[in-house]
Tab-separated table of C-alpha atoms and ligand atoms in Angstrom:
chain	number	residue	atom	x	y	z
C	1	UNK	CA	113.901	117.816	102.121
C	2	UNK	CA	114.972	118.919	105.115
C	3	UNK	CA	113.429	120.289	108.536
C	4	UNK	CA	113.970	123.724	109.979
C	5	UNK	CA	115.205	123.744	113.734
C	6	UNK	CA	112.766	119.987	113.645
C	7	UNK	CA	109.954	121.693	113.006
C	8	UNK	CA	107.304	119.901	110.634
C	9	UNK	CA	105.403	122.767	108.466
C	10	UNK	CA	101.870	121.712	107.564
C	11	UNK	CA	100.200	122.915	104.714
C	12	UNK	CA	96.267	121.939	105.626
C	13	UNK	CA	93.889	121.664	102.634
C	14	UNK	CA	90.434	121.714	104.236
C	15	UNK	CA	88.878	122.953	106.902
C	16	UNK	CA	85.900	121.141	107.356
C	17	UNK	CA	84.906	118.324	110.341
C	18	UNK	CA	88.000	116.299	109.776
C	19	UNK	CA	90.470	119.202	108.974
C	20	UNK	CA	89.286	121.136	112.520
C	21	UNK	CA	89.819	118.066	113.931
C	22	UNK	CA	93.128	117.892	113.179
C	23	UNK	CA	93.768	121.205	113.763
C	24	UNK	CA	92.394	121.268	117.138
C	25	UNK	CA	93.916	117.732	117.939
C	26	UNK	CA	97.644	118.890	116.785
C	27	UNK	CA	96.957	121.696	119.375
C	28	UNK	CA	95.584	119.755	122.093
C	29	UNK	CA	98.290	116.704	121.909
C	30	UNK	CA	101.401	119.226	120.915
C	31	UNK	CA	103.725	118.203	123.343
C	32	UNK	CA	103.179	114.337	123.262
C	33	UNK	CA	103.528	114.576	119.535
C	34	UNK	CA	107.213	116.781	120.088
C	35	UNK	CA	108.242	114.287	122.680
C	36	UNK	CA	107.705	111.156	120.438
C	37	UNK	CA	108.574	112.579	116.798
C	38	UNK	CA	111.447	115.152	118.202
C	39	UNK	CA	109.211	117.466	115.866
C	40	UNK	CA	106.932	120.451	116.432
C	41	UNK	CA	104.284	119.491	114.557
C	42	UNK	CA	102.952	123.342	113.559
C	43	UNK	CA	100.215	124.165	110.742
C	44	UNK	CA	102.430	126.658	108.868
C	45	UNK	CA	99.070	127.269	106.021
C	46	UNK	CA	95.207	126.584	105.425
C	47	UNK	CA	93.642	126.270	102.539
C	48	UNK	CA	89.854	126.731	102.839
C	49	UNK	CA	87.082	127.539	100.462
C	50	UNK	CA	85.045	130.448	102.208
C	51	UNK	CA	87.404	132.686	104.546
C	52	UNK	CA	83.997	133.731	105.889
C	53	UNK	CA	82.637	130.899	107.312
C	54	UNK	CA	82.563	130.392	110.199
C	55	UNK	CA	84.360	127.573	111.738
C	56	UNK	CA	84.802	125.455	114.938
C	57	UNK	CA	88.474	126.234	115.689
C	58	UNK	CA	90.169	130.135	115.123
C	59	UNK	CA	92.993	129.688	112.630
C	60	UNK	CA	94.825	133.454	112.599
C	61	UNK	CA	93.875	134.740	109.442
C	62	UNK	CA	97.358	135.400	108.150
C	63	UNK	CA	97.750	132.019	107.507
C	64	UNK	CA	94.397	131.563	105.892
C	65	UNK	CA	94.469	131.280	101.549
C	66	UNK	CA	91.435	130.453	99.709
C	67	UNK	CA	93.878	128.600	96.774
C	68	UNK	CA	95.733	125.223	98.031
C	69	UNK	CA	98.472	125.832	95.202
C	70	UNK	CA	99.694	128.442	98.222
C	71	UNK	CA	100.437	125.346	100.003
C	72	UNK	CA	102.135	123.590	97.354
C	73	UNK	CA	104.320	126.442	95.976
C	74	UNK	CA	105.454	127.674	99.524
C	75	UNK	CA	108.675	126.307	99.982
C	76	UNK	CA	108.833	126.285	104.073
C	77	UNK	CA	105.864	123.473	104.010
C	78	UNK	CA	106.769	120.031	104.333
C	79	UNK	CA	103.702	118.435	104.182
C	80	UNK	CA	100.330	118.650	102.775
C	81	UNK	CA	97.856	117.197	103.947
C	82	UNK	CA	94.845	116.643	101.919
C	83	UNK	CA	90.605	117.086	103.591
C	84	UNK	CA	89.269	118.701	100.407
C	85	UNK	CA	87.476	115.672	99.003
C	86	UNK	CA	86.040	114.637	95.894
C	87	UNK	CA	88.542	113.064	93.494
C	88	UNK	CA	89.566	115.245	90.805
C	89	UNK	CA	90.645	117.926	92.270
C	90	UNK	CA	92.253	116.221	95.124
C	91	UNK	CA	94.083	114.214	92.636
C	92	UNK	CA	95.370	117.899	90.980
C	93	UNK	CA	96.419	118.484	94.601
C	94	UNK	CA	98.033	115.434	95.826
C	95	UNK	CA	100.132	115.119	92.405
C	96	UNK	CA	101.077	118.612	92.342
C	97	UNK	CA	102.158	118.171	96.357
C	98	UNK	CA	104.266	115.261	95.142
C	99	UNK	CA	105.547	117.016	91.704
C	100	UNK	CA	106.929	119.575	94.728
C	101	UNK	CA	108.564	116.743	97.056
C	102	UNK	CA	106.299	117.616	99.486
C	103	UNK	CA	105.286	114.744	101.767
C	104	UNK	CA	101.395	114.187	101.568
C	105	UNK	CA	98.754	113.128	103.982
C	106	UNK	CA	95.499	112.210	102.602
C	107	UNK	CA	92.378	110.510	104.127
C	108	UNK	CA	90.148	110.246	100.804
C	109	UNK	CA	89.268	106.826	99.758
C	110	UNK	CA	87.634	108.237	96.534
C	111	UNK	CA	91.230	109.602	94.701
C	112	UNK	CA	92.896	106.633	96.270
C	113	UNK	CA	90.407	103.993	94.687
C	114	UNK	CA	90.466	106.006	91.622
C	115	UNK	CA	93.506	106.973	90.942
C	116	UNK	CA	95.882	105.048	93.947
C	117	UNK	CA	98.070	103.433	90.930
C	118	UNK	CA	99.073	106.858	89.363
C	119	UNK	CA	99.959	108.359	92.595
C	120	UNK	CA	101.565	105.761	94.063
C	121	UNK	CA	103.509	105.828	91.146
C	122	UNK	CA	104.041	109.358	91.588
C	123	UNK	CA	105.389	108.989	95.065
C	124	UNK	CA	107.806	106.352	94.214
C	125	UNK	CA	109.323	108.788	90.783
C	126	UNK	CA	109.498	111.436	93.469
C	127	UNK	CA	110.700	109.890	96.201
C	128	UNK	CA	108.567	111.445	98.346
C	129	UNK	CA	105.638	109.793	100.470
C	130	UNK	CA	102.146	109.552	100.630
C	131	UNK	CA	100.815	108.632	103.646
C	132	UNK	CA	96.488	107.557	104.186
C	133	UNK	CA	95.554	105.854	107.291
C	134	UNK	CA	92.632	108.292	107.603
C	135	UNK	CA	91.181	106.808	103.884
C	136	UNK	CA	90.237	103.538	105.757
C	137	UNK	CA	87.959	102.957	108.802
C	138	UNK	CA	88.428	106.489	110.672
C	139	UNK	CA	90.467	105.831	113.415
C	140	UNK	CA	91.621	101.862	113.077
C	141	UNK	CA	94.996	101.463	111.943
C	142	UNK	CA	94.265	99.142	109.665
C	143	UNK	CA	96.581	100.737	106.547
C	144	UNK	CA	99.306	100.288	109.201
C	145	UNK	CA	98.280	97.001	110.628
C	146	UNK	CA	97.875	95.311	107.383
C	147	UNK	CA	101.019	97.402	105.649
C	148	UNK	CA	103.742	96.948	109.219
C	149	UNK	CA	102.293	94.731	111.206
C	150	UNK	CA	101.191	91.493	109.098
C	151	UNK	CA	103.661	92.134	106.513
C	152	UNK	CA	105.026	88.482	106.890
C	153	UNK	CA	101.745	87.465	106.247
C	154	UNK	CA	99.807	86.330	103.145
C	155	UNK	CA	96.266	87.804	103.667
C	156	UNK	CA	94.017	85.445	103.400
C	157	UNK	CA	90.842	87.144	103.502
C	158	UNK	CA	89.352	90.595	105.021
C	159	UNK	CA	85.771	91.580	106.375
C	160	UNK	CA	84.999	94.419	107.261
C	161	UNK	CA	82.313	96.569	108.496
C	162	UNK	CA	84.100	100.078	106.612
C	163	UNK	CA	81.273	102.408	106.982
C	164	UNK	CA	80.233	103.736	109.987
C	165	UNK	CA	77.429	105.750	108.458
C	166	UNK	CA	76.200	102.789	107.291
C	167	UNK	CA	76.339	100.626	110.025
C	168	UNK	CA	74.913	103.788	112.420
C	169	UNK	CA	72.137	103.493	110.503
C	170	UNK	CA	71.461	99.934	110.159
C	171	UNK	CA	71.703	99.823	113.902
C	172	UNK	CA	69.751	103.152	114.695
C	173	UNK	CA	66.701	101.577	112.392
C	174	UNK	CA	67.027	97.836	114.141
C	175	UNK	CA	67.559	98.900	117.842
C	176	UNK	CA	65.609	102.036	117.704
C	177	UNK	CA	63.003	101.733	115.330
C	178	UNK	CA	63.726	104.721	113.699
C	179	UNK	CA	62.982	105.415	109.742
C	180	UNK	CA	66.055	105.340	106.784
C	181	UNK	CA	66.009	108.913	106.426
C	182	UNK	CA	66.146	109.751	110.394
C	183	UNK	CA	69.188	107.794	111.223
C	184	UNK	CA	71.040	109.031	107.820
C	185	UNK	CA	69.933	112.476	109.349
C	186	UNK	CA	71.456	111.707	112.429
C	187	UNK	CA	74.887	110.218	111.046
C	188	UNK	CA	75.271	113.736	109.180
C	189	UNK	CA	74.762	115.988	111.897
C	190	UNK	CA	77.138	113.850	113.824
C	191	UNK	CA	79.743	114.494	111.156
C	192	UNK	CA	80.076	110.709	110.043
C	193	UNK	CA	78.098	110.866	106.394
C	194	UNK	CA	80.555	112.457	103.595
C	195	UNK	CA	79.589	115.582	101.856
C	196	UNK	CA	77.194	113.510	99.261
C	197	UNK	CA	76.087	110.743	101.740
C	198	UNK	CA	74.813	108.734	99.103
C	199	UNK	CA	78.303	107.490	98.746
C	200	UNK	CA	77.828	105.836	102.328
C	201	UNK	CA	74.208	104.602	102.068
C	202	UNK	CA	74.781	103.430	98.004
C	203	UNK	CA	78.175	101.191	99.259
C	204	UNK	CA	80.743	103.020	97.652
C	205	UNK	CA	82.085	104.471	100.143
C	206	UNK	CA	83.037	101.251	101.417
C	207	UNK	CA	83.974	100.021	97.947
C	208	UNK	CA	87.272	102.683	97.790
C	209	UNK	CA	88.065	101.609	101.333
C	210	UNK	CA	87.858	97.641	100.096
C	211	UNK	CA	89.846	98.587	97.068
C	212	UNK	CA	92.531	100.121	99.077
C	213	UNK	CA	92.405	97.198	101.383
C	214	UNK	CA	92.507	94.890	97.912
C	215	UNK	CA	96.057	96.671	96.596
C	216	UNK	CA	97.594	96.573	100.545
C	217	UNK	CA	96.726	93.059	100.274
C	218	UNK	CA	97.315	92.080	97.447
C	219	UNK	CA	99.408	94.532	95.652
C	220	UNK	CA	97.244	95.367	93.042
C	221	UNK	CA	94.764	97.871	92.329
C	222	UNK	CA	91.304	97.028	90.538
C	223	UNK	CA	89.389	99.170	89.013
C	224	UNK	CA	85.702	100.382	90.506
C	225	UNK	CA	83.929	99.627	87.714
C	226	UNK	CA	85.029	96.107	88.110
C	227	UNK	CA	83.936	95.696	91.661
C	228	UNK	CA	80.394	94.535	92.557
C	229	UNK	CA	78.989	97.134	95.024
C	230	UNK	CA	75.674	97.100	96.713
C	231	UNK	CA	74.590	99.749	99.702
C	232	UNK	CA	71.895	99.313	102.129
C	233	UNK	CA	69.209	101.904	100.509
C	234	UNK	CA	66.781	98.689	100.028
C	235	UNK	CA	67.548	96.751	103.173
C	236	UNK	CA	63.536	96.695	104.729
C	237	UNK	CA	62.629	96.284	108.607
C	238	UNK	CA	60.655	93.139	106.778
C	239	UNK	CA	64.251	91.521	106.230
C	240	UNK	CA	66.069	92.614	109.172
C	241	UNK	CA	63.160	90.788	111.620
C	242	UNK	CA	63.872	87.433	109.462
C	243	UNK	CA	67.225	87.570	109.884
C	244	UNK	CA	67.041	88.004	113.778
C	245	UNK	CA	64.686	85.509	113.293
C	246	UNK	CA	67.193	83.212	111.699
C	247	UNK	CA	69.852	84.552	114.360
C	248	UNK	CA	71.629	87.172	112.079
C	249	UNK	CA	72.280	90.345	111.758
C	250	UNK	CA	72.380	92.735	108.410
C	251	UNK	CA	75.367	94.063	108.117
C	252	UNK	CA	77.105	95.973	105.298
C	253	UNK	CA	80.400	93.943	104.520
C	254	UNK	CA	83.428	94.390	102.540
C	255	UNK	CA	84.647	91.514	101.552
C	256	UNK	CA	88.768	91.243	100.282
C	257	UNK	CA	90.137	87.912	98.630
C	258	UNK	CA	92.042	85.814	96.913
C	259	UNK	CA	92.429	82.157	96.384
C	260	UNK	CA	95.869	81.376	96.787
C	261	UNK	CA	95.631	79.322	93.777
C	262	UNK	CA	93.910	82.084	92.091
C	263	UNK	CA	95.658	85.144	90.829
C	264	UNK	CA	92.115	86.962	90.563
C	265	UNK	CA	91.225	88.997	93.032
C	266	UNK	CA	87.739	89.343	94.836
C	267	UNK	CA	86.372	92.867	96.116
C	268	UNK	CA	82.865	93.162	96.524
C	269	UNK	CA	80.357	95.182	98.710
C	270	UNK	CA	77.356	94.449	100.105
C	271	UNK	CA	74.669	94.308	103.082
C	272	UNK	CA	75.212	90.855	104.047
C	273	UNK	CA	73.301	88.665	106.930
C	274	UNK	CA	76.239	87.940	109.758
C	275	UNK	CA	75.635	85.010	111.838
C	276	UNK	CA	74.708	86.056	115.656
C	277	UNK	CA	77.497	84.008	117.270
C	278	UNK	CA	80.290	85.836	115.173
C	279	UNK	CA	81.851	89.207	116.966
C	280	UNK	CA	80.968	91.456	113.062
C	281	UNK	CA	77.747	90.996	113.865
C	282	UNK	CA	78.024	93.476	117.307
C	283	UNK	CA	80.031	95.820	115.707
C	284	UNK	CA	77.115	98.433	115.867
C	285	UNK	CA	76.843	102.414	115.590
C	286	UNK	CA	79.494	104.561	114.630
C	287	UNK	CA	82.388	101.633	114.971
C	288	UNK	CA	83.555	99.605	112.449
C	289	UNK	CA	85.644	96.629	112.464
C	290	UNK	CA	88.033	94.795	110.289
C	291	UNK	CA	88.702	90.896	110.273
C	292	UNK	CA	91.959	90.023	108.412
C	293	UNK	CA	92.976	86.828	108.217
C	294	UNK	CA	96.689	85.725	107.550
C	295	UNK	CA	98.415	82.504	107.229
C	296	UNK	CA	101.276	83.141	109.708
C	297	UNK	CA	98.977	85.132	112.441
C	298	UNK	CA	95.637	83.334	112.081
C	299	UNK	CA	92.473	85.542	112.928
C	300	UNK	CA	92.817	89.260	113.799
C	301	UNK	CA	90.819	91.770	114.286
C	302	UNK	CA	90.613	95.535	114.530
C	303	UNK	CA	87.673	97.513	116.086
C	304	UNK	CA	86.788	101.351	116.710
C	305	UNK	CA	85.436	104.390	115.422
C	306	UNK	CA	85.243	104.479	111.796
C	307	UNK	CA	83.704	108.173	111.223
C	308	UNK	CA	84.029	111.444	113.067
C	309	UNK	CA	85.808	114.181	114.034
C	310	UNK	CA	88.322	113.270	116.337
C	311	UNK	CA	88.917	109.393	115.186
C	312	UNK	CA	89.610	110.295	111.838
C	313	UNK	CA	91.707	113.244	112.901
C	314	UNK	CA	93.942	110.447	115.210
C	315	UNK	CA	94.512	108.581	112.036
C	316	UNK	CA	95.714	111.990	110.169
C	317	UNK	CA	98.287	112.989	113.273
C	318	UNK	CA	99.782	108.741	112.864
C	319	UNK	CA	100.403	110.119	109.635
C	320	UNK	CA	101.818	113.302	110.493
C	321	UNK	CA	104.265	111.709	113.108
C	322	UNK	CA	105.518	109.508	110.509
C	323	UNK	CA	106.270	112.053	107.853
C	324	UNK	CA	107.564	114.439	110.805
C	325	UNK	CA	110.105	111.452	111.863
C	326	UNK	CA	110.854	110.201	108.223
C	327	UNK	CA	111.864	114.057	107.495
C	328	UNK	CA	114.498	113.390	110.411
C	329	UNK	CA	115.544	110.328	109.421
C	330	UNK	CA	115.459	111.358	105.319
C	331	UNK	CA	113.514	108.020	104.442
C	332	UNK	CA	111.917	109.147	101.358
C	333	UNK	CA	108.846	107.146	99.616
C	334	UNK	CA	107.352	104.441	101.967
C	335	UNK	CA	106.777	102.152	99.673
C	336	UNK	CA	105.153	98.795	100.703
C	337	UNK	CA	103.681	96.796	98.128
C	338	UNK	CA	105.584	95.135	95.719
C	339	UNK	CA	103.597	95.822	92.813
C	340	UNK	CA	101.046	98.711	91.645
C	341	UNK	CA	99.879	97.480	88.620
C	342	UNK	CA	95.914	96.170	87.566
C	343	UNK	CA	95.120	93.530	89.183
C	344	UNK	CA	92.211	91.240	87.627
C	345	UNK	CA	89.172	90.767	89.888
C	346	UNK	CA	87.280	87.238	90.018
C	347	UNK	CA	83.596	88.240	88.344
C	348	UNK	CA	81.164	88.667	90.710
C	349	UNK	CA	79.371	85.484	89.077
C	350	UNK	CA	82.223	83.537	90.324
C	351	UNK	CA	81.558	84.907	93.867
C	352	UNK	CA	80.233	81.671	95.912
C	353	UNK	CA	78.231	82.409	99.905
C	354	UNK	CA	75.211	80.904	101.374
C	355	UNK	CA	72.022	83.057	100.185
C	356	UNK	CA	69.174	84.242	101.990
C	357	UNK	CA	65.933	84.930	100.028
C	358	UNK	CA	62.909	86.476	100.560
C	359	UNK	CA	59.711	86.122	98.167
C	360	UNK	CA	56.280	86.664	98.219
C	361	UNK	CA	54.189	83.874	96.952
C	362	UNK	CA	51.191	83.443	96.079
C	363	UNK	CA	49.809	81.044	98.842
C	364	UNK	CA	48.791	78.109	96.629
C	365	UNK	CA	49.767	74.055	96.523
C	366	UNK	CA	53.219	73.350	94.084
C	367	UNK	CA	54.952	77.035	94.192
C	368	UNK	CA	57.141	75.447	96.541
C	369	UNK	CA	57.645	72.127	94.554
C	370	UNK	CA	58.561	74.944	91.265
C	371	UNK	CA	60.990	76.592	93.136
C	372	UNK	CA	63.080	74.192	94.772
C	373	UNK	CA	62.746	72.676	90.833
C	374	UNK	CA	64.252	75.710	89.533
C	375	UNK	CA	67.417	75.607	92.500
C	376	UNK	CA	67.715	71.896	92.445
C	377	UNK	CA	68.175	72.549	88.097
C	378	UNK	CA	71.024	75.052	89.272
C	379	UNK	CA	72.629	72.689	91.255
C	380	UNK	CA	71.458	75.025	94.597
C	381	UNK	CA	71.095	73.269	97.731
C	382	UNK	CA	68.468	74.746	100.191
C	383	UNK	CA	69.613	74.827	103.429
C	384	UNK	CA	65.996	75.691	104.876
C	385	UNK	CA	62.730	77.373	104.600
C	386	UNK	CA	60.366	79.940	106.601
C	387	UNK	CA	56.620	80.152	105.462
C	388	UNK	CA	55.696	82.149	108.288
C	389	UNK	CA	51.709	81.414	108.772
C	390	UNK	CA	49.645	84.474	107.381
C	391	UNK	CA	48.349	87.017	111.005
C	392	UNK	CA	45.790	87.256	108.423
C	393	UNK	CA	43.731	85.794	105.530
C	394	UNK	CA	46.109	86.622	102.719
C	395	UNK	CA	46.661	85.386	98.779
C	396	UNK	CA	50.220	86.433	99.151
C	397	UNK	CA	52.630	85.432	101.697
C	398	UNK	CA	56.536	85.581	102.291
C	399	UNK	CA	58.846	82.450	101.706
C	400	UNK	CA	62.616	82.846	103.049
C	401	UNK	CA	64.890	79.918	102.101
C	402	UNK	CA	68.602	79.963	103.070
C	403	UNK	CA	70.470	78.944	100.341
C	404	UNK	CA	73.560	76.565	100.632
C	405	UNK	CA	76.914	78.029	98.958
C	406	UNK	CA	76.467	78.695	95.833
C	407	UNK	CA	78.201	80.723	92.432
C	408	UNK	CA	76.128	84.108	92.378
C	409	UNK	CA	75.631	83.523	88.246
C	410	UNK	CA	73.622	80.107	89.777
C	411	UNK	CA	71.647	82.094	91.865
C	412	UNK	CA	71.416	85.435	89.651
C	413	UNK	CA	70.092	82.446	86.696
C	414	UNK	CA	67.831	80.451	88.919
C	415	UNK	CA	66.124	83.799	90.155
C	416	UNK	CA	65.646	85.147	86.929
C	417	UNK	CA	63.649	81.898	86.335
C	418	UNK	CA	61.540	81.886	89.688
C	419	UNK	CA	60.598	85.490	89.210
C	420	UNK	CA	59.071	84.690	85.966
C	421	UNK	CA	56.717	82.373	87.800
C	422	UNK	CA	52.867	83.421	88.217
C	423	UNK	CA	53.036	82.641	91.664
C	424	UNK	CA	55.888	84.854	92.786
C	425	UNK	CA	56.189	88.613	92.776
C	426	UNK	CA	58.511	90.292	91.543
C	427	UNK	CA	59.347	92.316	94.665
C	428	UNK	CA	62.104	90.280	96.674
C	429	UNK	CA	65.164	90.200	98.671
C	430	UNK	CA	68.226	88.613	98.238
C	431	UNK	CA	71.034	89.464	100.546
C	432	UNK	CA	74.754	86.875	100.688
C	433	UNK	CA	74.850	84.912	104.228
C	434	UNK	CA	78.486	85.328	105.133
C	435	UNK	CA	80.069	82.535	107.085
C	436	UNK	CA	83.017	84.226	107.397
C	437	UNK	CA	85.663	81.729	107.241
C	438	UNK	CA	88.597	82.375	105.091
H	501	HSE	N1	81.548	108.573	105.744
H	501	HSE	C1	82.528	107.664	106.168
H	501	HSE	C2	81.860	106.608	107.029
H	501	HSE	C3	83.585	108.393	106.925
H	501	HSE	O1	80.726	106.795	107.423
H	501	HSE	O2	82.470	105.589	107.300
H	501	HSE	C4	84.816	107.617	107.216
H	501	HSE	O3	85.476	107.236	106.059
């Protein structure tokens, strides 16, 4: 590959909120980016679905095509970079981008998480690189950070708060008051929700990002249908007034592990009560924020927007300026991790936090007595219990016990047995307390 006159062609593939972004952003920042990559960083082509629609930034229309194989076939681009979404067709894109030696820039989570093994594959046959800071937590470097910067490292463990939509709305409904639906409103028309936002609100959003996290980690991809993935579409004003109660906050976590002794590897998404006096559980709005944890460093941690316009569009340019300076330099794939084969991931059963569980009882003598029974028979310790006393007369009330760490196929097996009680209904909560140590 080489560069005319150091000039990087772009081929764009989307013009939606991120892809103006970037286009706007390349404009806007065009000489700092020639000064530090010895590049002019220029969109050469767009690729859009409607040339009608109207749009936040004016592209000249000669460059406008409605196909993205324009992109790929044109031999002055270097680059693509891929905003289209979805997976399959973004996977057509990105390997036919590669199958050209053309450099590629993607921030989707969904083809990475899906089909990250074949591509990376792909990039390595081809020699050619694919680049995705944008695919996790907007505009954190945290593919960089985890991939450059604690490369001596073994990663212990990473939380993160990966979805800003998420956590916009789990803050909008606790410090605001406002309903589900509002805030969700509110996250899309501030261009943070995907395209189908029940990817953000049903976790698995979060679960490509902690998969992607998982393989930079750990060098190994898993599969999604072998991560546990829970979103926050249940999470009730109820539960989030214990928890402050208690002196937590719901958040929704990604978790990334592995026991060094262990060669399994645990990914799993859920809302999660974060103890008050750890810096997670502030992380509110928009911003996300990634704890990694590494044996030579210690604690880290990495903080800022993790949705939007511009933040996600800083995360495409990183990307840009490296494939516009590793076109100078001819470095061909980037290739970091040492394997990109399956991994195996530890079964959620074998998952072990602190619990926090919310029933309602029927307020009679012994339903306590049956359901510490049923824990203590499960070998679950309870750390403590709320029985709030009833504003009003009531039959039913609300129990909360905190549950000591346990093995989630205890808890999932001792709940089973305590909602088959008379006295309990079957309407109940249970969230994972995270202590977050390594
Ligand atoms: N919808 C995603 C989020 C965008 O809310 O985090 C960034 O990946």
């Amino acid at each position: 590959m080489e560069t005319s006159s150091k000039q990087l062609h772009i081929g764009l593939a989307g013009l939606g909120n991120v892809g103006s972004g970037v286009y706007k952003n390349l404009i806007r920042n065009k000489d700092i980016l020639q000064e530090r990559t010895g590049s002019q960083l220029q969109v050469a082509k767009v690729a859009v679905r409607d040339l009608n629609r109207q749009r936040e930034v004016k592209v000249a229309p000669e460059i406008l095509t409605t196909d993205w194989r324009d992109l790929v076939d044109d031999p002055a681009i270097d680059v693509v970079v891929e905003l289209i979404g979805g997976d399959e067709e973004a996977f057509e894109l990105i390997s036919a981008a590669l199958h050209a030696r053309k450099a590629v820039v993607t921030g989707n989570k969904a083809v990475l998480a899906k089909h990250g093994k074949r591509l990376i594959e792909l990039s390595e046959e081809k020699n050619t690189p694919l680049y995705c800071e944008a695919a996790v937590a907007g505009g954190i470097p945290i593919i960089k950070a985890v991939k450059e910067a604690l490369v001596g490292n073994r990663i212990d463990s990473i939380y993160g708060i990966i979805n800003g939509t998420s956590n916009y709305i789990l803050t909008r409904m606790t410090k605001a008051g406002i309903s589900f639906a509002e805030a969700l409103q509110e996250a899309s028309d501030k261009g943070f929700a995907e395209a189908d936002p029940s990817l953000d609100v049903n976790g698995w959003d979060a679960g490509h990002k902690a998969i992607i996290l998982g393989w930079l980690s750990y060098g190994r991809w898993l599969k999604p249908e072998e991560i546990s993935v829970t979103g926050i579409e249940d999470i009730s004003s109820e539960d989030v007034a214990f928890a402050d109660s208690l002196g937590y906050e719901i958040k929704l976590l990604g978790v990334i592990r592995q026991d060094q002794a262990d060669e399994r590897i645990e990914v799993r998404v859920a809302p999660c009560l974060i103890p008050r006096t750890h810096i997670l559980s502030s992380v509110d709005g928009v911003f996300n924020a990634v704890a990694v944890h590494g044996n030579v460093v210690g604690e880290t941690l990495f903080y800022g927007s993790g949705a939007g316009q511009d933040a996600t569009s800083s995360a495409v340019i990183s990307d840009l300026a490296d494939a516009a300076k590793n076109l100078i330099n001819e470095v061909g794939c980037t290739g970091f991790v040492p394997q990109g084969d399956y991994g195996v991931a530890l079964p959620i059963e074998e998952t072990i936090s602190q619990y926090y569980l919310r029933l309602g009882v029927v307020d009679e003598p012994g339903v306590l007595a049956k359901i510490s029974n049923i824990m203590g028979e499960n070998s679950i310790g309870i750390l403590s219990v709320i029985q709030p006393e009833p504003k009003e007369p009531s039959t039913h009330i609300p129990l909360v016990l905190l549950l000591h760490d346990a093995e989630y196929g205890k808890v999932s097996n001792a709940m089973r047995k305590i909602l088959a009680l008379e006295a309990v209904e079957t309407e109940h909560t249970l969230l994972r307390v995270e202590t977050l140590e390594h």
